Short mmCIF file of C-alpha atoms in Angstrom, two decimals:
data_model
loop_
_atom_site.label_atom_id
_atom_site.label_comp_id
_atom_site.label_asym_id
_atom_site.label_seq_id
_atom_site.Cartn_x
_atom_site.Cartn_y
_atom_site.Cartn_z
CA MET P 278 -0.03 0.14 0.09
CA GLN P 279 1.35 3.51 -1.11
CA PRO P 280 1.26 5.67 2.00
CA ILE P 281 -2.01 7.86 1.95
CA LEU P 282 -3.38 10.37 4.44
CA ALA P 283 -6.18 8.49 6.72
CA ASN P 284 -8.64 11.24 6.30
CA GLU P 285 -8.32 10.51 2.38
CA LEU P 286 -8.40 6.60 3.28
CA CYS P 287 -11.95 7.27 4.85
CA LYS P 288 -13.64 9.89 3.10
CA ASP P 289 -17.62 9.75 3.88
CA LEU P 290 -16.76 7.69 7.11
CA GLY P 291 -15.65 10.30 8.77
CA SER P 292 -12.18 11.91 10.04
CA PHE P 293 -8.96 12.16 12.85
CA SER P 294 -8.18 15.40 14.54
CA ASP P 295 -4.33 14.65 13.70
CA ASN P 296 -4.56 12.98 9.99
CA PRO P 297 -1.74 10.43 10.23
CA GLN P 298 -0.44 8.63 7.22
CA ILE P 299 -1.29 5.18 6.63
CA THR P 300 0.53 2.62 5.41
CA GLY P 301 -1.43 -0.52 5.71
CA VAL P 302 -5.28 -1.13 6.35
CA ILE P 303 -5.63 -4.59 8.83
CA THR P 304 -8.75 -6.54 10.32
CA ASP P 305 -5.66 -9.07 12.65
CA SER P 306 -4.60 -7.22 15.78
CA ARG P 307 -1.02 -9.18 15.56
CA GLU P 308 -0.23 -7.00 12.58
CA ALA P 309 -0.94 -3.84 13.93
CA ALA P 310 2.29 -1.33 13.49
CA PRO P 311 3.29 2.40 13.33
CA GLY P 312 1.06 3.64 10.03
CA THR P 313 -1.46 0.62 10.09
CA LEU P 314 -5.44 1.27 10.76
CA PHE P 315 -7.66 -1.17 12.03
CA VAL P 316 -10.64 -2.24 11.09
CA CYS P 317 -12.65 -3.81 14.11
CA ILE P 318 -14.60 -7.01 11.90
CA LYS P 319 -17.14 -8.88 14.59
CA GLY P 320 -16.52 -13.04 13.12
CA GLU P 321 -18.36 -15.37 14.09
CA ARG P 322 -15.76 -16.61 16.76
CA VAL P 323 -13.58 -13.67 17.43
CA ASP P 324 -14.97 -10.00 17.68
CA GLY P 325 -11.87 -7.53 16.73
CA HIS P 326 -13.47 -4.76 19.36
CA ASP P 327 -11.59 -7.01 21.73
CA PHE P 328 -8.53 -6.35 20.56
CA ALA P 329 -8.77 -2.52 19.14
CA LEU P 330 -6.85 -1.45 22.71
CA ALA P 331 -3.81 -4.21 21.55
CA ALA P 332 -3.76 -2.61 18.47
CA LEU P 333 -3.16 0.89 19.28
CA GLN P 334 -0.22 -0.19 22.15
CA LYS P 335 1.58 -1.66 19.05
CA GLY P 336 1.68 1.52 17.13
CA ALA P 337 -2.13 1.17 15.13
CA ALA P 338 -2.75 5.07 14.12
CA GLY P 339 -5.74 4.43 14.29
CA ILE P 340 -9.21 2.51 14.93
CA LEU P 341 -12.35 2.17 12.81
CA CYS P 342 -15.33 0.63 15.31
CA GLN P 343 -19.08 -0.02 15.24
CA HIS P 344 -18.71 1.24 19.36
CA ASP P 345 -16.57 3.04 21.89
CA VAL P 346 -14.02 0.28 23.22
CA GLU P 347 -12.72 1.12 26.91
CA GLY P 348 -9.08 2.58 26.50
CA VAL P 349 -9.47 3.92 23.09
CA PRO P 350 -9.78 7.57 22.76
CA GLN P 351 -12.26 9.46 20.67
CA GLU P 352 -9.28 11.17 18.53
CA LYS P 353 -7.75 7.23 17.53
CA ARG P 354 -10.72 5.80 15.81
CA ILE P 355 -14.42 6.57 13.91
CA LEU P 356 -17.18 4.95 14.41
CA VAL P 357 -18.48 3.69 11.71
CA LYS P 358 -22.38 1.90 10.89
CA ASP P 359 -20.59 -1.65 9.02
CA PRO P 360 -16.80 -2.23 9.41
CA LEU P 361 -17.20 -4.34 6.10
CA ASP P 362 -18.63 -1.93 4.18
CA ALA P 363 -16.50 0.63 5.67
CA MET P 364 -13.55 -1.30 4.29
CA ILE P 365 -15.17 -1.64 0.87
CA GLN P 366 -15.50 2.51 1.05
CA MET P 367 -11.74 2.70 1.78
CA GLY P 368 -11.11 0.49 -0.99
CA ALA P 369 -12.60 3.06 -3.45
CA ASN P 370 -11.43 6.08 -2.09
CA TYR P 371 -8.17 4.31 -2.14
CA ARG P 372 -8.43 2.63 -5.82
CA GLU P 373 -9.59 6.78 -6.64
CA HIS P 374 -5.72 7.47 -6.45
CA PHE P 375 -4.72 5.09 -9.90
CA SER P 376 -5.66 4.53 -13.14
CA PRO P 377 -4.62 0.78 -13.91
CA LEU P 378 -7.07 -1.90 -16.19
CA LEU P 379 -8.92 -3.93 -13.98
CA LEU P 380 -10.50 -6.79 -14.70
CA GLY P 381 -13.64 -8.00 -12.62
CA VAL P 382 -14.25 -11.87 -13.11
CA THR P 383 -17.45 -13.58 -10.96
CA GLY P 384 -19.18 -17.44 -11.27
CA SER P 385 -20.57 -20.41 -9.46
CA VAL P 386 -17.96 -21.46 -10.68
CA GLY P 387 -14.51 -21.38 -12.46
CA LYS P 388 -13.69 -17.75 -10.92
CA THR P 389 -10.42 -18.42 -9.82
CA THR P 390 -9.11 -20.64 -12.36
CA THR P 391 -10.48 -18.22 -14.65
CA LYS P 392 -9.01 -15.12 -12.67
CA GLU P 393 -5.53 -17.16 -12.72
CA PHE P 394 -6.04 -17.41 -16.86
CA CYS P 395 -6.46 -13.70 -16.92
CA TYR P 396 -3.37 -13.11 -14.47
CA ALA P 397 -1.52 -15.12 -17.36
CA VAL P 398 -2.54 -13.30 -19.93
CA CYS P 399 -2.00 -9.87 -18.59
CA SER P 400 1.29 -10.28 -17.04
CA ALA P 401 2.66 -11.45 -20.09
CA PHE P 402 1.79 -7.41 -21.51
CA GLY P 403 3.06 -5.61 -18.05
CA SER P 404 2.89 -5.46 -14.28
CA THR P 405 -0.13 -6.92 -12.96
CA LEU P 406 -1.78 -7.68 -9.51
CA LYS P 407 -4.53 -10.21 -8.79
CA THR P 408 -6.41 -11.35 -6.08
CA GLU P 409 -4.36 -13.48 -3.81
CA GLY P 410 -6.16 -17.04 -3.12
CA ASN P 411 -10.03 -16.88 -2.80
CA GLN P 412 -10.07 -13.22 -1.32
CA ASN P 413 -13.06 -12.46 -2.59
CA ASN P 414 -15.45 -10.99 -0.33
CA GLU P 415 -16.17 -7.58 2.12
CA ILE P 416 -12.50 -8.31 3.04
CA GLY P 417 -10.49 -9.79 0.25
CA VAL P 418 -11.25 -6.99 -2.21
CA PRO P 419 -10.76 -4.55 -0.51
CA LYS P 420 -7.29 -5.68 0.32
CA THR P 421 -6.17 -6.30 -3.13
CA LEU P 422 -7.47 -2.44 -4.46
CA PHE P 423 -4.79 -1.71 -1.44
CA ARG P 424 -2.35 -3.49 -2.76
CA LEU P 425 -2.44 -1.17 -6.25
CA ASP P 426 0.43 1.09 -6.59
CA SER P 427 2.30 3.85 -9.42
CA THR P 428 3.78 0.99 -10.88
CA ILE P 429 0.98 -1.22 -11.70
CA ARG P 430 -0.57 -1.39 -15.42
CA TYR P 431 -3.45 -4.43 -15.43
CA GLY P 432 -4.84 -6.10 -12.39
CA VAL P 433 -7.55 -9.01 -11.85
CA VAL P 434 -10.44 -8.56 -8.95
CA GLU P 435 -12.30 -11.92 -8.21
CA MET P 436 -16.01 -11.46 -6.78
CA GLY P 437 -17.86 -13.20 -5.07
CA MET P 438 -21.29 -12.98 -3.05
CA GLN P 439 -23.29 -14.70 -0.12
CA ALA P 440 -25.90 -12.92 -1.44
CA LEU P 441 -28.16 -10.08 -3.82
CA GLY P 442 -26.35 -6.61 -3.30
CA GLU P 443 -23.05 -7.88 -2.96
CA ILE P 444 -21.37 -8.13 -6.03
CA GLU P 445 -23.03 -4.43 -6.50
CA LYS P 446 -20.96 -3.20 -3.48
CA LEU P 447 -17.70 -4.51 -4.40
CA THR P 448 -18.04 -3.97 -8.36
CA LEU P 449 -18.82 -0.19 -7.51
CA ALA P 450 -15.64 0.15 -5.64
CA VAL P 451 -13.70 -2.00 -7.92
CA ARG P 452 -14.48 0.09 -11.16
CA PRO P 453 -13.26 -2.83 -13.68
CA ALA P 454 -12.56 -2.08 -17.32
CA GLY P 455 -14.34 -4.99 -18.32
CA GLY P 456 -15.94 -8.61 -16.58
CA ILE P 457 -16.38 -11.54 -16.74
CA ILE P 458 -19.03 -14.55 -15.46
CA THR P 459 -17.74 -17.88 -16.18
CA TRP P 460 -21.37 -19.46 -14.98
CA VAL P 461 -23.89 -19.61 -13.43
CA GLY P 462 -25.35 -22.75 -11.32
CA GLN P 463 -26.37 -24.16 -8.19
CA SER P 464 -23.70 -22.78 -5.59
CA HIS P 465 -25.66 -20.49 -3.02
CA LEU P 466 -29.08 -21.99 -3.27
CA GLU P 467 -29.24 -22.10 0.07
CA SER P 468 -29.20 -18.28 0.60
CA LEU P 469 -30.67 -17.12 -2.85
CA GLY P 470 -33.80 -19.56 -3.84
CA THR P 471 -33.48 -20.18 -7.01
CA ARG P 472 -30.87 -20.09 -9.79
CA GLU P 473 -32.37 -16.85 -10.86
CA ASN P 474 -31.71 -15.05 -8.77
CA ILE P 475 -28.36 -16.46 -8.89
CA LEU P 476 -27.77 -14.27 -11.99
CA LYS P 477 -29.22 -11.52 -11.04
CA ALA P 478 -26.63 -11.43 -8.02
CA LYS P 479 -23.55 -12.09 -10.93
CA MET P 480 -24.64 -9.37 -13.39
CA GLU P 481 -24.21 -6.46 -10.59
CA ILE P 482 -20.38 -6.96 -11.75
CA CYS P 483 -22.48 -4.26 -14.95
CA ASP P 484 -22.81 -1.71 -11.84
CA GLY P 485 -19.31 -0.57 -12.03
CA MET P 486 -18.06 -0.74 -15.86
CA PRO P 487 -18.73 2.23 -17.54
CA ASP P 488 -20.26 2.97 -20.64
CA GLY P 489 -19.03 0.06 -23.86
CA ALA P 490 -17.55 -1.93 -21.76
CA PRO P 491 -16.98 -5.61 -22.91
CA LEU P 492 -18.89 -8.22 -20.11
CA VAL P 493 -18.07 -11.64 -21.35
CA ILE P 494 -20.45 -14.54 -20.46
CA ASN P 495 -20.61 -18.10 -21.84
CA ALA P 496 -22.95 -18.99 -23.92
CA ASP P 497 -22.65 -22.72 -23.06
CA ASN P 498 -25.01 -21.83 -20.06
CA ASP P 499 -28.75 -21.53 -20.25
CA LEU P 500 -29.23 -18.63 -18.04
CA LEU P 501 -26.02 -17.00 -19.61
CA SER P 502 -26.94 -17.40 -22.67
CA VAL P 503 -30.07 -15.59 -22.86
CA ALA P 504 -29.28 -12.97 -20.09
CA LYS P 505 -29.63 -9.18 -20.73
CA VAL P 506 -27.24 -7.00 -20.42
CA PRO P 507 -27.21 -3.57 -20.51
CA GLN P 508 -27.58 -1.68 -23.46
CA ARG P 509 -24.22 0.48 -22.66
CA LEU P 510 -22.34 -2.72 -21.95
CA ARG P 511 -20.39 -4.70 -25.11
CA ARG P 512 -21.82 -8.43 -24.70
CA VAL P 513 -18.96 -11.11 -25.94
CA THR P 514 -19.73 -14.88 -25.79
CA PHE P 515 -17.49 -17.71 -25.66
CA ALA P 516 -18.33 -21.73 -25.65
CA VAL P 517 -17.36 -24.42 -26.41
CA HIS P 518 -20.12 -26.43 -27.32
CA THR P 519 -22.32 -23.74 -28.91
CA ASP P 520 -21.41 -20.93 -31.60
CA ALA P 521 -20.18 -17.84 -29.81
CA ASP P 522 -17.35 -15.05 -30.69
CA VAL P 523 -15.11 -16.88 -29.58
CA ARG P 524 -15.09 -20.47 -29.80
CA ALA P 525 -12.05 -22.87 -28.86
CA VAL P 526 -12.10 -25.69 -31.87
CA GLY P 527 -10.18 -29.23 -32.12
CA ILE P 528 -9.66 -29.60 -28.10
CA GLN P 529 -6.61 -32.30 -27.42
CA GLY P 530 -5.15 -33.06 -24.70
CA ASP P 531 -1.44 -34.86 -23.19
CA GLU P 532 0.60 -35.31 -21.03
CA LYS P 533 1.39 -31.79 -20.64
CA GLY P 534 -2.42 -30.63 -20.84
CA THR P 535 -4.69 -29.34 -23.81
CA HIS P 536 -4.15 -27.72 -26.67
CA PHE P 537 -7.04 -26.34 -29.19
CA THR P 538 -7.64 -23.34 -31.66
CA ILE P 539 -9.15 -20.42 -30.56
CA CYS P 540 -12.23 -19.01 -33.61
CA ASP P 541 -12.36 -15.49 -32.95
CA LYS P 542 -15.32 -14.08 -35.07
CA GLU P 543 -13.32 -10.20 -34.57
CA PHE P 544 -9.61 -11.54 -34.43
CA GLY P 545 -9.22 -14.33 -36.32
CA SER P 546 -8.18 -18.52 -35.56
CA PHE P 547 -4.84 -19.17 -32.94
CA PRO P 548 -3.67 -21.54 -31.18
CA ALA P 549 -3.35 -22.17 -27.91
CA PHE P 550 -2.26 -24.76 -24.97
CA ILE P 551 -3.11 -24.66 -21.21
CA PRO P 552 -1.45 -27.28 -18.95
CA ALA P 553 -5.01 -28.45 -18.31
CA MET P 554 -7.13 -30.38 -18.37
CA GLY P 555 -11.24 -31.22 -19.45
CA GLU P 556 -12.97 -28.47 -21.03
CA HIS P 557 -14.13 -26.44 -18.58
CA ASN P 558 -10.33 -25.00 -18.04
CA VAL P 559 -10.33 -24.78 -22.22
CA ALA P 560 -13.54 -22.59 -20.94
CA ASP P 561 -11.89 -20.79 -18.48
CA ALA P 562 -9.34 -19.69 -20.71
CA LEU P 563 -11.28 -18.50 -23.15
CA SER P 564 -12.90 -16.29 -21.20
CA ALA P 565 -9.78 -14.83 -20.47
CA TYR P 566 -8.64 -14.41 -23.83
CA ALA P 567 -12.41 -13.20 -24.94
CA LEU P 568 -11.71 -10.24 -22.35
CA ALA P 569 -8.37 -9.32 -22.90
CA THR P 570 -8.90 -9.06 -26.10
CA ARG P 571 -11.71 -6.91 -26.33
CA LEU P 572 -9.95 -4.59 -23.70
CA GLY P 573 -7.00 -3.82 -26.34
CA LEU P 574 -4.26 -6.37 -26.16
CA ASP P 575 -3.13 -8.16 -28.92
CA PRO P 576 -4.47 -11.58 -29.53
CA GLU P 577 -2.33 -13.62 -30.38
CA ARG P 578 0.17 -12.50 -27.39
CA ALA P 579 -2.70 -13.11 -25.60
CA ALA P 580 -3.35 -16.62 -26.52
CA GLN P 581 0.22 -17.26 -26.43
CA ALA P 582 -0.19 -15.90 -22.69
CA LEU P 583 -2.67 -18.74 -21.63
CA ALA P 584 0.65 -21.04 -21.15
CA ASN P 585 1.81 -19.54 -18.68
CA TYR P 586 -1.62 -20.37 -16.27
CA SER P 587 -0.62 -22.29 -12.74
CA THR P 588 -2.99 -23.69 -10.31
CA THR P 589 -3.68 -22.44 -6.97
CA GLY P 590 -3.90 -24.30 -3.46
CA HIS P 591 -6.12 -27.50 -4.26
CA ARG P 592 -8.04 -26.60 -7.47
CA GLN P 593 -7.64 -29.05 -10.33
CA ASN P 594 -3.15 -29.38 -9.67
CA VAL P 595 -2.27 -33.03 -11.06
CA VAL P 596 0.61 -34.18 -8.85
CA GLN P 597 2.36 -37.90 -9.40
CA HIS P 598 3.18 -39.23 -6.85
CA CYS P 599 5.19 -43.44 -6.69
CA GLY P 600 3.20 -43.76 -9.50
CA VAL P 601 -0.50 -42.48 -8.71
CA THR P 602 -1.47 -39.87 -10.63
CA VAL P 603 -3.38 -37.55 -7.59
CA ILE P 604 -6.12 -35.12 -8.76
CA GLU P 605 -6.01 -32.37 -6.12
CA ASP P 606 -9.57 -30.67 -6.48
CA CYS P 607 -10.57 -30.18 -2.90
CA TYR P 608 -10.60 -26.39 -2.14
CA ASN P 609 -14.55 -26.15 -3.03
CA ALA P 610 -17.35 -28.20 -5.13
CA SER P 611 -21.11 -27.54 -6.37
CA PRO P 612 -22.19 -29.94 -8.47
CA ASP P 613 -21.01 -28.01 -12.13
CA SER P 614 -18.28 -28.61 -10.76
CA MET P 615 -17.93 -32.46 -9.70
CA LYS P 616 -19.16 -32.95 -13.15
CA ALA P 617 -16.23 -30.70 -14.23
CA ALA P 618 -14.06 -33.25 -12.01
CA LEU P 619 -15.28 -36.46 -12.65
CA ARG P 620 -14.98 -35.94 -16.80
CA THR P 621 -11.54 -34.79 -16.25
CA LEU P 622 -10.80 -37.87 -14.61
CA ALA P 623 -12.99 -40.36 -16.51
CA ASP P 624 -10.62 -39.06 -19.59
CA TYR P 625 -7.41 -39.33 -17.54
CA PRO P 626 -5.29 -42.24 -19.33
CA VAL P 627 -4.15 -44.71 -16.57
CA CYS P 628 -3.03 -48.61 -16.42
CA GLY P 629 -4.69 -48.91 -13.36
CA ARG P 630 -8.01 -47.82 -11.96
CA ARG P 631 -9.71 -44.83 -11.80
CA ILE P 632 -10.46 -43.86 -8.07
CA ALA P 633 -12.65 -40.58 -6.65
CA VAL P 634 -12.88 -39.80 -3.15
CA LEU P 635 -15.38 -37.34 -2.93
CA GLY P 636 -17.67 -35.70 0.20
CA ASP P 637 -20.25 -32.99 0.82
CA MET P 638 -21.29 -29.76 -1.53
CA PHE P 639 -22.17 -27.48 0.68
CA GLU P 640 -24.53 -24.42 0.53
CA LEU P 641 -27.59 -26.14 -1.56
CA GLY P 642 -30.50 -25.67 0.20
CA GLU P 643 -33.74 -28.23 -0.86
CA ILE P 644 -31.71 -29.43 -3.77
CA SER P 645 -29.06 -31.02 -1.32
CA GLN P 646 -30.44 -34.32 -1.44
CA GLN P 647 -30.78 -34.50 -4.82
CA ALA P 648 -27.82 -32.65 -6.22
CA HIS P 649 -25.69 -35.59 -3.75
CA GLU P 650 -27.73 -38.41 -5.81
CA SER P 651 -26.75 -36.04 -9.11
CA VAL P 652 -23.44 -36.39 -8.35
CA GLY P 653 -23.45 -40.33 -8.02
CA VAL P 654 -24.82 -40.54 -11.28
CA MET P 655 -22.24 -38.89 -12.47
CA ALA P 656 -19.53 -40.91 -11.29
CA ALA P 657 -21.17 -44.09 -12.69
CA GLN P 658 -21.31 -42.19 -16.04
CA ALA P 659 -17.89 -41.15 -15.50
CA GLY P 660 -16.45 -44.76 -15.19
CA VAL P 661 -15.34 -44.68 -11.53
CA ASP P 662 -13.82 -48.18 -10.82
CA TRP P 663 -13.83 -47.46 -6.88
CA LEU P 664 -15.80 -44.17 -5.01
CA LEU P 665 -15.00 -43.50 -1.57
CA THR P 666 -17.19 -41.24 0.07
CA VAL P 667 -16.96 -39.20 3.24
CA GLY P 668 -19.67 -36.77 5.25
CA GLU P 669 -23.25 -36.72 5.87
CA ALA P 670 -24.08 -35.47 2.94
CA ALA P 671 -22.00 -37.34 0.56
CA GLN P 672 -24.57 -40.75 1.53
CA ASP P 673 -26.16 -40.11 -1.17
CA ILE P 674 -23.75 -39.82 -3.71
CA SER P 675 -22.60 -43.41 -2.49
CA ARG P 676 -26.02 -44.71 -2.38
CA ARG P 677 -27.14 -43.30 -5.50
CA ALA P 678 -23.74 -44.60 -7.22
CA SER P 679 -23.66 -48.17 -5.78
CA GLN P 680 -27.21 -48.36 -7.42
CA LEU P 681 -25.85 -48.02 -10.78
CA GLY P 682 -22.98 -51.01 -10.13
CA VAL P 683 -20.50 -48.61 -8.55
CA ASN P 684 -18.27 -50.06 -6.20
CA ALA P 685 -18.58 -47.17 -3.69
CA VAL P 686 -18.29 -47.23 -0.01
CA HIS P 687 -19.20 -44.60 2.38
CA CYS P 688 -16.16 -43.91 5.15
CA SER P 689 -17.26 -42.60 8.66
CA ASP P 690 -14.77 -40.15 8.94
CA LYS P 691 -11.24 -38.78 6.55
CA ALA P 692 -9.30 -41.37 8.41
CA GLU P 693 -11.49 -44.45 7.10
CA VAL P 694 -10.76 -42.45 4.06
CA LEU P 695 -6.85 -42.73 4.26
CA ALA P 696 -6.85 -46.15 5.79
CA ARG P 697 -8.70 -47.53 2.70
CA LEU P 698 -6.79 -45.74 0.29
CA LEU P 699 -3.30 -46.95 1.48
CA SER P 700 -4.21 -50.25 1.57
CA GLN P 701 -5.38 -50.43 -1.66
CA VAL P 702 -4.15 -47.64 -4.01
CA LYS P 703 -1.54 -49.00 -6.41
CA ALA P 704 0.70 -47.23 -8.96
CA GLY P 705 -0.95 -46.50 -12.23
CA ASP P 706 -4.27 -45.87 -10.67
CA ALA P 707 -5.60 -42.56 -10.94
CA LEU P 708 -6.96 -40.68 -7.75
CA LEU P 709 -9.54 -37.50 -8.11
CA VAL P 710 -10.43 -35.66 -4.71
CA LYS P 711 -12.63 -32.74 -4.04
CA ALA P 712 -15.29 -31.92 -2.04
CA SER P 713 -16.36 -28.46 -0.51
CA HIS P 714 -13.63 -26.47 1.19
CA GLY P 715 -15.21 -26.72 5.05
CA MET P 716 -14.36 -31.02 5.23
CA ALA P 717 -10.77 -30.22 4.46
CA LEU P 718 -10.02 -33.08 2.75
CA GLU P 719 -6.87 -31.84 2.09
CA THR P 720 -5.98 -33.23 5.10
CA ILE P 721 -6.66 -36.78 3.89
CA LEU P 722 -4.30 -35.56 0.74
CA GLU P 723 -1.12 -34.37 3.30
CA GLY P 724 -1.66 -38.29 4.76
CA PHE P 725 -1.66 -40.25 1.50
CA TYR P 726 1.54 -38.49 0.57
CA LYS P 727 3.82 -38.92 3.97
CA GLN P 728 2.81 -42.53 4.56
CA PHE P 729 2.04 -43.94 0.55
CA GLN P 730 4.40 -45.98 -0.99
CA ASN P 731 5.02 -47.86 -4.34
CA THR P 732 5.92 -51.23 -3.03
CA THR P 733 4.82 -52.88 -5.71
CA GLY P 734 7.52 -52.46 -7.49
CA VAL P 735 6.46 -50.59 -10.24
CA GLN P 736 8.44 -46.94 -10.54
CA ASP P 737 6.91 -43.62 -10.80
CA LYS P 738 7.40 -43.70 -14.84
CA ILE P 739 4.67 -46.62 -15.31
CA ALA P 740 2.50 -43.29 -14.87
CA GLY P 741 3.98 -41.46 -18.59
CA GLU P 742 4.19 -44.16 -19.98
CA CYS P 743 0.27 -45.68 -19.64
CA LYS P 744 -0.28 -41.77 -20.96
CA SER P 745 -0.84 -42.42 -24.42
CA TRP P 746 -2.90 -39.19 -25.53
CA LYS P 747 -3.32 -39.10 -28.98
CA ASN P 748 -6.58 -38.07 -31.15
CA SER P 749 -8.09 -37.60 -27.06
CA ARG P 750 -11.09 -35.55 -27.09
CA PHE P 751 -12.42 -34.31 -23.88
#
């Protein structure tokens, strides 16, 4: 964060009599230091107000809080109605001091992957900022904006939501030059009720975009394909399966990733490669290319830059371990992303079995049972040889898959899952691990990597020798 006077940063919120210079905005008192502004946020388990005085004692220049805190002088605090809204307002105030080309990304699934593709493309043209990890909410988006400085030419900001109106607040702070809506699926049905409401919430990204800005939407999605884009914006479509402004054809995979041709109605055709598997990743790459080119970046260079994409965390990350191909995809899950992951597992060439470890999907509301049962159907269609499930809702996955002939076992806990994997997995197998992030299936991966050893005498190279991807298509 470049230094900024506190009263400029807190415009429309209040002021400090001494107007100190701020070099960082924090929500964790342990990060307090001279020049920091501490925002008291009340969470489910911790109330930031309880740590306000400690932040001041560590040198914080000021406090934003909802009520007076004992020991905190009035001249050192600003009272705000909602600290989260205050974070967004400060992010907007800080963003006004800079003029980078910002790209906004939202959608039910694929937000983070698309963000990373956008980052790969923009980085080929200049210094680029991106949302770190999954910091796409009222705290994360402002923190991303606070990382802007005069050296940044491009930025990619991911925006998530739990309810109507949240993306509107974020996009008005970000003011993106263009936006992407990746997909409208079933995530957040518990809070929004219908997919139509989810579409309405995602379309709020338009509110912060200037006249003439491109809105890039997925023509393969039933709701987005017919969504009404404001006339003041430019509608741009991408697709894998249907006609669109930007489309992928000739999709072929090999041991390193996926090759395809971008067919762009405006700029022509360009060969492309991404170091990732599956049509869903191709679609995310297309959206990044489409937005970058409509914002003026060179099409050929943009297509080439997709090859610089890299996965983050446990998202669609392929690991070779003792001859076993592990598809780490346990950061989040929805029916749409489960389908995409299972298709990837089905298309991955292996010598041994295709094994899936699947857990609960959250925030599905009344359709939870139906959605989990549908994943069981997907597992059968994907040809999963052995299915392990864990979690209360995932029992419906296992039961439905068993009815369709899949060798499925529902485990009582993650320890049982790990024990079964260690006793049964062999070199040459492919293993998919996927669930909502709250299931913490990464602990299974950690245990597997630590304890599994190839005792069959088959070397790691077997996995590579098994992968003949000639003429394959996802």
